[in-house]
Amino acid sequence: MNPVLVAHGTRRAEGVAMVADLADRVGSQLGTRVRTAFVDVLGPTPAEVLSALPAGPAVVVPAFLAGGYHVHVDIPAFVAASGHPDVTVTEALGPSQHLVRVVLDRLVESGWRRDDSVILAAAGTSDARALRDLRVTAAMTSAALGSRVELAFAATNEPRVRDAVAALRAAGARRVVVASYLLADGLFQDRLRAAGADVVTAPLIAHPGVAHLVANRFRRAFVDGRVRHPC
C-alpha cells in the first residue's frame, strides 16, 4: 500500500506541521507510512512523491473540504506527470456527514448555544463544483443544528465573513459564532478570528474524526490488497 495525502500547502510552519501530524495519525490507523505532498506554495509536489514511491499501486487522498480546481484538475495533472502506472485518486473529504459531525463537535467545544447565529466559514473558491459542495455542507449543517447556518468566505466569494457577521448583528443577532470550515491554521483562519464574531471555532484538521475519515478513504480504495478505482 502506497498512501499519499495531498494538501494545498501553506507558508505557515504550524499549518505544515498540522498536515504532517494528520498523516502520522492516519498512518497509525492504517499501519503504514502515509506520505504528504502539496499542490501549491511548497513541495514536494504529488508528482515528485508518486515518482519516488516503491513498486505497487498508490492511492491519493485529496485533503480538501470540497472538490474544486485543485482536486479535479491539478491533482490529476500531477498524477499524469509522475509517470506512475497505477494511481487511484479518491474524492475530496467533503461534503460529508462525517465532516458535519466534526463541525458540530467544534461548535460544542467552543461554547455554542442553541440561540446563537452561526456562520459556516470557508476559504472561498472560483470553482462552481467546489461552491456547490460548500453550499451542500452549509445545508447539511443547518439540518443538523435545526437552524439556518449562513455560508461566508475568507476570500474570493461573497459574502465575506466580516460582512456576514455585521449583517447578522444588524438583523438583531445576540451572539454570532463562526464555525471554521478550514482544514488547518493559517492566513484564512486569522481572517476568521478578525471578523468580529463572539466565537470562532478551531480548524478541523486536529479533530480525531478527520483522521478517521482520511483513513477510511484509503481503506475503501484498497480492497483485498488491490486498488479499486471509484466510479
PDB file of N, CA and C in Angstrom, residues 2 4 15-16 27 36 39 82 84-85 87 90 94-95 140-141 144 146 155 178 200 214 220 223:
ATOM      1  N   ASN A   2       0.624   2.153  -0.927  1.00  0.00           N
ATOM      2  CA  ASN A   2       1.358   3.414  -1.011  1.00  0.00           C
ATOM      3  C   ASN A   2       0.382   4.584  -0.879  1.00  0.00           C
ATOM      4  N   VAL A   4      -0.861   8.365  -0.216  1.00  0.00           N
ATOM      5  CA  VAL A   4      -0.323   9.719  -0.315  1.00  0.00           C
ATOM      6  C   VAL A   4      -1.436  10.700   0.025  1.00  0.00           C
ATOM      7  N   GLY A  15       0.911  25.234  10.006  1.00  0.00           N
ATOM      8  CA  GLY A  15      -0.005  24.568   9.094  1.00  0.00           C
ATOM      9  C   GLY A  15       0.624  23.340   8.459  1.00  0.00           C
ATOM     10  N   VAL A  16       1.884  23.444   8.067  1.00  0.00           N
ATOM     11  CA  VAL A  16       2.596  22.292   7.508  1.00  0.00           C
ATOM     12  C   VAL A  16       2.708  21.189   8.556  1.00  0.00           C
ATOM     13  N   GLY A  27      -1.542   7.217   9.331  1.00  0.00           N
ATOM     14  CA  GLY A  27      -0.631   6.092   9.193  1.00  0.00           C
ATOM     15  C   GLY A  27      -0.722   5.123  10.349  1.00  0.00           C
ATOM     16  N   THR A  36       3.161  12.787   2.396  1.00  0.00           N
ATOM     17  CA  THR A  36       2.434  14.017   2.149  1.00  0.00           C
ATOM     18  C   THR A  36       3.000  14.735   0.931  1.00  0.00           C
ATOM     19  N   VAL A  39      -0.015  20.832  -3.440  1.00  0.00           N
ATOM     20  CA  VAL A  39      -0.269  21.291  -4.804  1.00  0.00           C
ATOM     21  C   VAL A  39       0.197  22.721  -5.033  1.00  0.00           C
ATOM     22  N   SER A  82       3.708  12.340 -13.050  1.00  0.00           N
ATOM     23  CA  SER A  82       4.563  11.455 -12.248  1.00  0.00           C
ATOM     24  C   SER A  82       5.018  10.231 -13.019  1.00  0.00           C
ATOM     25  N   HIS A  84       3.616   7.459 -12.785  1.00  0.00           N
ATOM     26  CA  HIS A  84       3.264   6.265 -12.004  1.00  0.00           C
ATOM     27  C   HIS A  84       2.171   5.494 -12.738  1.00  0.00           C
ATOM     28  N   PRO A  85       2.322   4.172 -12.877  1.00  0.00           N
ATOM     29  CA  PRO A  85       1.392   3.411 -13.716  1.00  0.00           C
ATOM     30  C   PRO A  85       0.069   3.057 -13.056  1.00  0.00           C
ATOM     31  N   VAL A  87      -2.355   4.668 -10.110  1.00  0.00           N
ATOM     32  CA  VAL A  87      -2.723   5.617  -9.058  1.00  0.00           C
ATOM     33  C   VAL A  87      -4.233   5.792  -9.049  1.00  0.00           C
ATOM     34  N   THR A  90      -8.944   9.487  -4.771  1.00  0.00           N
ATOM     35  CA  THR A  90     -10.270   9.403  -4.152  1.00  0.00           C
ATOM     36  C   THR A  90     -10.979  10.749  -4.263  1.00  0.00           C
ATOM     37  N   GLY A  94     -15.063  16.428   1.558  1.00  0.00           N
ATOM     38  CA  GLY A  94     -16.429  16.900   1.712  1.00  0.00           C
ATOM     39  C   GLY A  94     -17.075  17.136   0.354  1.00  0.00           C
ATOM     40  N   PRO A  95     -18.418  17.253   0.356  1.00  0.00           N
ATOM     41  CA  PRO A  95     -19.303  17.266   1.519  1.00  0.00           C
ATOM     42  C   PRO A  95     -19.480  15.878   2.112  1.00  0.00           C
ATOM     43  N   MET A 140     -26.390  20.885   5.072  1.00  0.00           N
ATOM     44  CA  MET A 140     -26.305  19.737   5.974  1.00  0.00           C
ATOM     45  C   MET A 140     -26.085  20.195   7.415  1.00  0.00           C
ATOM     46  N   THR A 141     -25.264  21.222   7.589  1.00  0.00           N
ATOM     47  CA  THR A 141     -25.003  21.742   8.932  1.00  0.00           C
ATOM     48  C   THR A 141     -26.253  22.394   9.500  1.00  0.00           C
ATOM     49  N   ALA A 144     -28.502  19.685  10.691  1.00  0.00           N
ATOM     50  CA  ALA A 144     -28.002  19.058  11.923  1.00  0.00           C
ATOM     51  C   ALA A 144     -28.237  19.944  13.144  1.00  0.00           C
ATOM     52  N   GLY A 146     -30.610  22.325  13.319  1.00  0.00           N
ATOM     53  CA  GLY A 146     -32.014  22.683  13.436  1.00  0.00           C
ATOM     54  C   GLY A 146     -32.259  24.169  13.286  1.00  0.00           C
ATOM     55  N   ALA A 155     -12.113  34.499   1.584  1.00  0.00           N
ATOM     56  CA  ALA A 155     -11.551  35.108   0.371  1.00  0.00           C
ATOM     57  C   ALA A 155     -12.387  34.683  -0.823  1.00  0.00           C
ATOM     58  N   VAL A 178     -18.703  31.895  14.443  1.00  0.00           N
ATOM     59  CA  VAL A 178     -18.137  31.496  13.158  1.00  0.00           C
ATOM     60  C   VAL A 178     -17.599  30.074  13.297  1.00  0.00           C
ATOM     61  N   VAL A 200     -15.084  31.961  17.508  1.00  0.00           N
ATOM     62  CA  VAL A 200     -14.582  31.357  16.272  1.00  0.00           C
ATOM     63  C   VAL A 200     -14.048  29.979  16.626  1.00  0.00           C
ATOM     64  N   VAL A 214     -10.065  10.284   6.676  1.00  0.00           N
ATOM     65  CA  VAL A 214      -8.990  10.090   5.700  1.00  0.00           C
ATOM     66  C   VAL A 214      -8.579   8.622   5.640  1.00  0.00           C
ATOM     67  N   ARG A 220     -11.068   2.251   1.695  1.00  0.00           N
ATOM     68  CA  ARG A 220     -12.053   1.927   0.661  1.00  0.00           C
ATOM     69  C   ARG A 220     -11.404   1.778  -0.711  1.00  0.00           C
ATOM     70  N   VAL A 223      -8.893  -2.865  -1.640  1.00  0.00           N
ATOM     71  CA  VAL A 223      -9.774  -3.982  -1.308  1.00  0.00           C
ATOM     72  C   VAL A 223      -8.995  -5.272  -1.546  1.00  0.00           C
TER      73      VAL A 223
END
